[in-house]
Coordinates of C-alpha atoms in Angstrom, one line a residue:
X1 CA 98.0 90.1 130.7
X2 CA 96.8 88.0 127.6
X3 CA 94.8 89.9 125.0
X4 CA 91.4 89.2 123.8
X5 CA 92.8 87.9 120.8
X6 CA 94.7 85.3 122.5
X7 CA 91.6 84.1 124.6
X8 CA 89.8 83.8 121.2
X9 CA 92.6 81.6 120.1
X10 CA 92.7 79.5 123.3
X11 CA 89.0 79.0 123.2
X12 CA 89.0 77.9 119.5
X13 CA 92.0 75.5 120.3
X14 CA 90.1 74.0 123.1
X15 CA 87.0 73.3 121.0
X16 CA 89.2 71.8 118.4
X17 CA 91.0 69.6 121.0
X18 CA 87.8 68.4 122.4
X19 CA 86.4 67.6 119.0
X20 CA 89.7 65.7 118.3
X21 CA 89.1 63.6 121.7
X22 CA 85.6 62.8 120.5
X23 CA 84.2 62.5 116.9
X24 CA 87.4 63.9 115.3
X25 CA 85.7 65.6 112.5
X26 CA 86.6 69.0 111.0
X27 CA 84.6 72.0 112.4
X28 CA 83.4 74.9 110.5
X29 CA 84.3 78.3 111.6
X30 CA 80.8 79.1 112.4
X31 CA 80.5 76.1 114.8
X32 CA 84.0 77.0 116.4
X33 CA 82.7 80.6 117.0
X34 CA 79.3 79.1 118.5
X35 CA 80.9 76.5 120.7
X36 CA 83.5 79.0 121.9
X37 CA 81.3 82.0 122.2
X38 CA 83.8 84.0 120.0
X39 CA 83.2 86.5 117.2
X40 CA 83.4 84.5 113.8
X41 CA 85.1 87.8 112.3
X42 CA 88.0 87.6 114.6
X43 CA 88.5 83.9 114.3
X44 CA 89.0 83.7 110.5
X45 CA 92.4 85.7 111.1
X46 CA 93.3 83.8 114.1
X47 CA 92.9 80.4 112.7
X48 CA 94.8 81.4 109.7
X49 CA 97.7 82.3 111.9
X50 CA 97.5 79.0 113.9
X51 CA 97.1 77.0 110.5
X52 CA 100.3 78.7 109.0
X53 CA 102.1 77.8 112.2
X54 CA 101.2 74.1 111.8
X55 CA 99.1 73.3 114.9
X56 CA 95.9 72.9 112.9
X57 CA 94.7 72.2 109.3
X58 CA 92.0 73.0 107.2
X59 CA 89.9 71.0 104.8
X60 CA 87.7 72.2 102.1
X61 CA 84.5 71.0 100.8
X62 CA 81.0 70.0 102.3
X63 CA 82.5 68.3 105.2
X64 CA 85.5 70.6 105.6
X65 CA 86.7 73.0 108.4
X66 CA 89.6 73.1 110.7
X67 CA 91.3 70.1 112.7
X68 CA 93.7 69.9 115.3
X69 CA 96.7 68.0 113.9
X70 CA 98.8 68.1 116.9
X71 CA 98.3 66.0 120.0
X72 CA 97.3 68.8 122.6
X73 CA 100.3 67.8 124.7
X74 CA 102.4 69.0 121.8
X75 CA 100.6 72.5 121.7
X76 CA 102.9 74.5 123.9
X77 CA 100.8 77.6 125.3
X78 CA 104.0 79.8 125.2
X79 CA 104.4 79.3 121.4
X80 CA 100.7 80.1 120.8
X81 CA 101.1 83.1 123.1
X82 CA 104.1 84.4 120.9
X83 CA 102.2 83.6 117.7
X84 CA 99.2 85.5 118.5
X85 CA 100.6 88.4 120.8
X86 CA 104.1 88.4 120.1
X87 CA 107.0 88.4 122.7
X88 CA 106.0 87.7 126.3
X89 CA 109.0 89.2 128.0
X90 CA 108.2 92.4 130.3
X91 CA 111.3 94.3 128.7
X92 CA 112.8 94.0 125.4
X93 CA 116.0 93.2 126.7
X94 CA 114.8 90.3 128.4
X95 CA 113.1 88.5 125.2
X96 CA 115.1 85.6 123.9
X97 CA 113.3 85.5 120.4
X98 CA 112.9 89.2 119.9
X99 CA 115.8 90.7 121.9
X100 CA 116.4 94.4 121.6
X101 CA 118.7 96.7 123.9
X102 CA 116.9 99.5 125.8
X103 CA 117.6 102.6 124.1
X104 CA 117.7 104.2 127.6
X105 CA 120.0 101.6 129.4
X106 CA 123.9 102.3 129.2
X107 CA 124.5 98.9 131.0
X108 CA 122.4 96.1 131.1
X109 CA 124.2 94.1 133.7
X110 CA 124.1 96.9 136.0
X111 CA 120.4 97.6 135.1
X112 CA 118.0 97.2 138.3
X113 CA 115.1 97.1 136.1
X114 CA 116.1 94.3 134.1
X115 CA 117.3 92.3 137.2
X116 CA 114.1 92.7 139.1
X117 CA 112.0 92.1 136.0
X118 CA 114.4 89.2 135.0
X119 CA 113.7 87.4 137.9
X120 CA 109.9 87.5 137.7
X121 CA 110.0 86.8 134.0
X122 CA 112.4 83.7 134.2
X123 CA 109.8 82.4 137.1
X124 CA 107.0 82.9 135.0
X125 CA 108.7 81.5 131.9
X126 CA 109.4 78.2 133.7
X127 CA 105.8 77.9 134.4
X128 CA 104.3 79.1 131.2
X129 CA 106.8 77.2 129.1
X130 CA 105.7 73.9 130.9
X131 CA 102.0 74.4 129.8
X132 CA 100.3 72.8 126.9
X133 CA 96.9 72.7 125.4
X134 CA 96.3 69.3 127.2
X135 CA 96.7 71.1 130.6
X136 CA 93.7 73.4 129.6
X137 CA 91.7 70.4 128.6
X138 CA 92.7 68.7 132.0
X139 CA 91.0 71.1 134.2
X140 CA 87.6 69.9 135.8
X141 CA 84.4 71.6 135.1
X142 CA 82.7 74.1 137.2
X143 CA 79.0 72.9 136.7
X144 CA 78.7 75.4 133.8
X145 CA 77.5 74.4 130.3
X146 CA 79.7 71.9 128.7
X147 CA 81.9 74.0 126.4
X148 CA 85.7 73.3 126.6
X149 CA 86.3 77.1 126.9
X150 CA 84.5 77.4 129.8
X151 CA 86.5 74.7 131.5
X152 CA 89.1 77.3 132.5
X153 CA 86.9 80.5 133.0
X154 CA 87.8 82.3 129.7

């Protein structure tokens, strides 16, 4: 399950992607918060993390704000998930980037938990690593008010 923080991050990125496809101007944090129906106080920290990872940039000044600097097809959802929520593996011994041996497991190769959850996780990983921000933007609208975040129901 993705966290509320991750939902806020995706909603903000979707608004920045929508703006990039439109006028392409920087969006102030207040505008992102309003458009994405996200609390401003959470967005500040989230956008800083995403900026430090190189997906967005910030510009100062009267016409400043945040802008998506990568094409939405070059923003993997799996990278955003790891950035915001940390490892996505269900068990620490299945993580490729944050591997840790389970303290209570004497033999990983024979561990039935690892085998079963490994199969489920690899299937999930194949799917989630194939998705990008563009996939969120390509979803048809459901008749609700026109805001990018509502296109996927978050």
